[in-house]
JSON list of C-alpha atoms in Angstrom, two decimals:
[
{"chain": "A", "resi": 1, "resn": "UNK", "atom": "CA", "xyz": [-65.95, 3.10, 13.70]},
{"chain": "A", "resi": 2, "resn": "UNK", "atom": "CA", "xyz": [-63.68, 5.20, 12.28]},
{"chain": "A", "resi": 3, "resn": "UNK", "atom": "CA", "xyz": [-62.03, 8.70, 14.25]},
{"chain": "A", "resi": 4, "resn": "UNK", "atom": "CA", "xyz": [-61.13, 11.78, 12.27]},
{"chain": "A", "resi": 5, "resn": "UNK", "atom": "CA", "xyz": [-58.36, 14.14, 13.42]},
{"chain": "A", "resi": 6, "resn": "UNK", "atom": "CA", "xyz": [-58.44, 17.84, 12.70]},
{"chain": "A", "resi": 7, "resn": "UNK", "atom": "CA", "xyz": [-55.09, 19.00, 11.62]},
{"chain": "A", "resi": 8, "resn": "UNK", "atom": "CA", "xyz": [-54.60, 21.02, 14.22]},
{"chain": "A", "resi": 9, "resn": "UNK", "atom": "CA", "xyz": [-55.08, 18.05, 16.53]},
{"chain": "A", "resi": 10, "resn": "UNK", "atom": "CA", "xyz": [-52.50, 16.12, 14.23]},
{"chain": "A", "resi": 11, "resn": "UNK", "atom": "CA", "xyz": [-50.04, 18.99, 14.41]},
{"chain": "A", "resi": 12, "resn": "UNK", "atom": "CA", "xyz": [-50.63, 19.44, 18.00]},
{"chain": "A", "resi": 13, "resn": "UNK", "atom": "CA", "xyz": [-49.74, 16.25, 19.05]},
{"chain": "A", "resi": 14, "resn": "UNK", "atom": "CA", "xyz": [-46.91, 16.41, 16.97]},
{"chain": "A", "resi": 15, "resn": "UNK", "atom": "CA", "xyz": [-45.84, 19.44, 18.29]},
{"chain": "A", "resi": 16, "resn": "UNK", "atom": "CA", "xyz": [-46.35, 17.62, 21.77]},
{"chain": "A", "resi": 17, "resn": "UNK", "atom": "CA", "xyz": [-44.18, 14.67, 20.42]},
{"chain": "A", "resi": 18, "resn": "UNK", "atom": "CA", "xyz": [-41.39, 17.24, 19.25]},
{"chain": "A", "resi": 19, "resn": "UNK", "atom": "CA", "xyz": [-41.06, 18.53, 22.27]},
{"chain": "A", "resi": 20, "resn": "UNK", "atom": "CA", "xyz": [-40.92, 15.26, 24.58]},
{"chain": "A", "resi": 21, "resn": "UNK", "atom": "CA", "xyz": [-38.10, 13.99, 21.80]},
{"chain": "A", "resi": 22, "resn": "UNK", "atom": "CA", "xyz": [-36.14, 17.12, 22.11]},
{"chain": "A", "resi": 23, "resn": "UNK", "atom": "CA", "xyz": [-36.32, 16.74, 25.92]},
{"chain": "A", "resi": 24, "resn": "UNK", "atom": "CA", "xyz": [-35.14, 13.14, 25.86]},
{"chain": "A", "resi": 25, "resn": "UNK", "atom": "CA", "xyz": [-32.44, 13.48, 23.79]},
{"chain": "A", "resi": 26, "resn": "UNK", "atom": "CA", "xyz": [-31.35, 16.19, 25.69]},
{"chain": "A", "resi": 27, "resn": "UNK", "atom": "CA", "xyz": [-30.98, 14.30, 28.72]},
{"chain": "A", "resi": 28, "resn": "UNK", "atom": "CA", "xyz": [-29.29, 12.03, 26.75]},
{"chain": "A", "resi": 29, "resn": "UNK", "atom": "CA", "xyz": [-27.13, 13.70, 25.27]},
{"chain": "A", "resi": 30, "resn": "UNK", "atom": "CA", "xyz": [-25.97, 15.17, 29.11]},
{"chain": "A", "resi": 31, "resn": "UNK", "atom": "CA", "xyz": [-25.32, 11.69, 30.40]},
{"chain": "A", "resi": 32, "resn": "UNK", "atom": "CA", "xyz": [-23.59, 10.26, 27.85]},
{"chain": "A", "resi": 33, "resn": "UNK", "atom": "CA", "xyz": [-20.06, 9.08, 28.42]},
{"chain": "A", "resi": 34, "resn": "UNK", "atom": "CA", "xyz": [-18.45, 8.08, 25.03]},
{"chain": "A", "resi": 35, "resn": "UNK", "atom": "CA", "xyz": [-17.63, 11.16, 22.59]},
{"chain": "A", "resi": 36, "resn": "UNK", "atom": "CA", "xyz": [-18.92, 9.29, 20.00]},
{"chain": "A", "resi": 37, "resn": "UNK", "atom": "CA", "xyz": [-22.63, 8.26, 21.27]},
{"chain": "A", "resi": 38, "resn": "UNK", "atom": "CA", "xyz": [-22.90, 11.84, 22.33]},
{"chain": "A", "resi": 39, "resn": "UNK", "atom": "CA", "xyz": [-22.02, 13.31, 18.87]},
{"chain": "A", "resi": 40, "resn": "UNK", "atom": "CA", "xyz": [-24.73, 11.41, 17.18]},
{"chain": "A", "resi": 41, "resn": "UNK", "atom": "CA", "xyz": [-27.43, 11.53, 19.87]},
{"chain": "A", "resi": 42, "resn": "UNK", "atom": "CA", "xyz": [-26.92, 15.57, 19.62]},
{"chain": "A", "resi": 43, "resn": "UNK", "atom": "CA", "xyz": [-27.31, 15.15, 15.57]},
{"chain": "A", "resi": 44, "resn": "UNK", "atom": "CA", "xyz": [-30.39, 13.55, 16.67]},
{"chain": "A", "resi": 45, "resn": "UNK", "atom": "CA", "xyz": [-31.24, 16.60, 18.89]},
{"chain": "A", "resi": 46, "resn": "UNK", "atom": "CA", "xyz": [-30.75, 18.73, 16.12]},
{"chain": "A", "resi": 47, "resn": "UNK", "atom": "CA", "xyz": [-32.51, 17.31, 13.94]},
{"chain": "A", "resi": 48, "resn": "UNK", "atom": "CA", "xyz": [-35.62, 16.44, 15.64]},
{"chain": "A", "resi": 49, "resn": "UNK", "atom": "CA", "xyz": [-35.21, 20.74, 16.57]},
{"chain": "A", "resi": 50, "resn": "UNK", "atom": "CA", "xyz": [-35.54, 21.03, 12.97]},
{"chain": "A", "resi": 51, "resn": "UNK", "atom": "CA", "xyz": [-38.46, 19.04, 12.74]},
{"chain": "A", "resi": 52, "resn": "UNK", "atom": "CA", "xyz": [-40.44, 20.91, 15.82]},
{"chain": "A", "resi": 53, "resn": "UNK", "atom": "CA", "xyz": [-39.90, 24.06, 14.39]},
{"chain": "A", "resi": 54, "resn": "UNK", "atom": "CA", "xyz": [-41.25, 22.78, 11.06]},
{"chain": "A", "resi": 55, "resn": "UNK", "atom": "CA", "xyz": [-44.30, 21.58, 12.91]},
{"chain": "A", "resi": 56, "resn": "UNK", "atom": "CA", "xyz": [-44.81, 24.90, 15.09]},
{"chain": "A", "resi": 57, "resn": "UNK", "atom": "CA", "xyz": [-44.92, 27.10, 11.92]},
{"chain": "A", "resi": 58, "resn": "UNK", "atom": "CA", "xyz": [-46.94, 25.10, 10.26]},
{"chain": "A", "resi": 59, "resn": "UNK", "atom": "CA", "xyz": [-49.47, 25.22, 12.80]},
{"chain": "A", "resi": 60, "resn": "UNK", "atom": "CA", "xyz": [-48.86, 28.88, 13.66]},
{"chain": "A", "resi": 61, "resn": "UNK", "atom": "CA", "xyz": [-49.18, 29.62, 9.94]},
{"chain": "A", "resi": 62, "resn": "UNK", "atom": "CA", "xyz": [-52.58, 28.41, 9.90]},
{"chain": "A", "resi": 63, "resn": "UNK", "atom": "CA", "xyz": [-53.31, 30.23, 13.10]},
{"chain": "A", "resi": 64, "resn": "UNK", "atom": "CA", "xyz": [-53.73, 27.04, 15.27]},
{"chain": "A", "resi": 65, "resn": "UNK", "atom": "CA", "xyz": [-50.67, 27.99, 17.28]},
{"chain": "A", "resi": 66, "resn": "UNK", "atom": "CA", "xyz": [-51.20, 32.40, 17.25]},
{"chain": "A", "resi": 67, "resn": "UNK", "atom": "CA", "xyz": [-47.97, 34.31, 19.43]},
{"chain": "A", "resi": 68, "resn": "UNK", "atom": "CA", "xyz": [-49.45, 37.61, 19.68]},
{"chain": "A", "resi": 69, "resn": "UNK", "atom": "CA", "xyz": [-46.62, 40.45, 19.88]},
{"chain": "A", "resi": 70, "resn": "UNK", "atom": "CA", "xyz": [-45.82, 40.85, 23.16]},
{"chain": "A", "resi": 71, "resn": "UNK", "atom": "CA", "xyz": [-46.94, 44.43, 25.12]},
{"chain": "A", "resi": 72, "resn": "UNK", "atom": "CA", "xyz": [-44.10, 47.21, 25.63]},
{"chain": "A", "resi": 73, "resn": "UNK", "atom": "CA", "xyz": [-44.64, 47.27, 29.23]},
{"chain": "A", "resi": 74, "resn": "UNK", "atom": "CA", "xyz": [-44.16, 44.10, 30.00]},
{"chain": "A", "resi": 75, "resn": "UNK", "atom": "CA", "xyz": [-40.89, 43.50, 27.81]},
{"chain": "A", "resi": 76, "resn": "UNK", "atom": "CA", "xyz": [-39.71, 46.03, 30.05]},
{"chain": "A", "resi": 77, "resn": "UNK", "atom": "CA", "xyz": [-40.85, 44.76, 32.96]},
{"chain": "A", "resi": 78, "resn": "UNK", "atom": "CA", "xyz": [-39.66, 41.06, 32.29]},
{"chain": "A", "resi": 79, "resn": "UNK", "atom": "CA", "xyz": [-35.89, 43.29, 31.33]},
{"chain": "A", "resi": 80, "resn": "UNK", "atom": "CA", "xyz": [-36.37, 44.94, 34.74]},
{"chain": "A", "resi": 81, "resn": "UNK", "atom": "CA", "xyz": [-36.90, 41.33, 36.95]},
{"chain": "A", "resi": 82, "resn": "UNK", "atom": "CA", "xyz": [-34.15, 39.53, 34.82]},
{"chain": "A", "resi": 83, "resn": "UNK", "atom": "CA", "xyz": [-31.74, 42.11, 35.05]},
{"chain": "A", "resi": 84, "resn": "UNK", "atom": "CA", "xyz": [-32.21, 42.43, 38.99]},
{"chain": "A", "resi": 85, "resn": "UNK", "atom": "CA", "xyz": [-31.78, 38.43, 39.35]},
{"chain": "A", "resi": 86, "resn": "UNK", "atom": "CA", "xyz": [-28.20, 38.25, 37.22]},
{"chain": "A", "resi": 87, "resn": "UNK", "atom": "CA", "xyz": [-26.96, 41.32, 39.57]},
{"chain": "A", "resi": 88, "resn": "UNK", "atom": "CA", "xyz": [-28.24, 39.28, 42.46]},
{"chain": "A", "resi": 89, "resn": "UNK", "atom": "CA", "xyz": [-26.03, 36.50, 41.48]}
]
């Protein structure tokens, strides 16, 4: 038998692959020790980047991914808690 995939279940588990490539590389990319290995695993990086963000507005263009806009108050109050912790350190 045969199983059908919405798109949005296609697009979110790309989005979910995306992100766990991004990650990996990353980490890569940190623990590399030739110049040269690093250079192309962060073109890598950057290019799967491109490819996430390709992915997320698809899917937020089609309202499978929504970002509502974010309330007043708590921009400020996320300013407020953020600015306290860098004069804390």
């Amino acid at each position: 038998m045969m199983e059908i995939y919405t798109d949005k279940e296609i697009l979110g588990d790309a989005l979910t692959t995306e992100k766990a490539a991004t990650d990996h590389y990353n980490t890569f990319a940190n623990e590399c020790v030739h110049d040269h290995v690093r250079k192309a695993i962060l073109h890598c990086l950057e290019q799967e980047h491109s490819i996430q963000q390709d992915v997320f507005c698809m899917m937020h263009e089609k309202g499978y991914y929504p970002t509502p806009e974010a309330q007043e108050q708590k921009v400020e109050q996320a300013k407020q808690k953020y600015a306290q912790t860098v004069k804390m350190m």
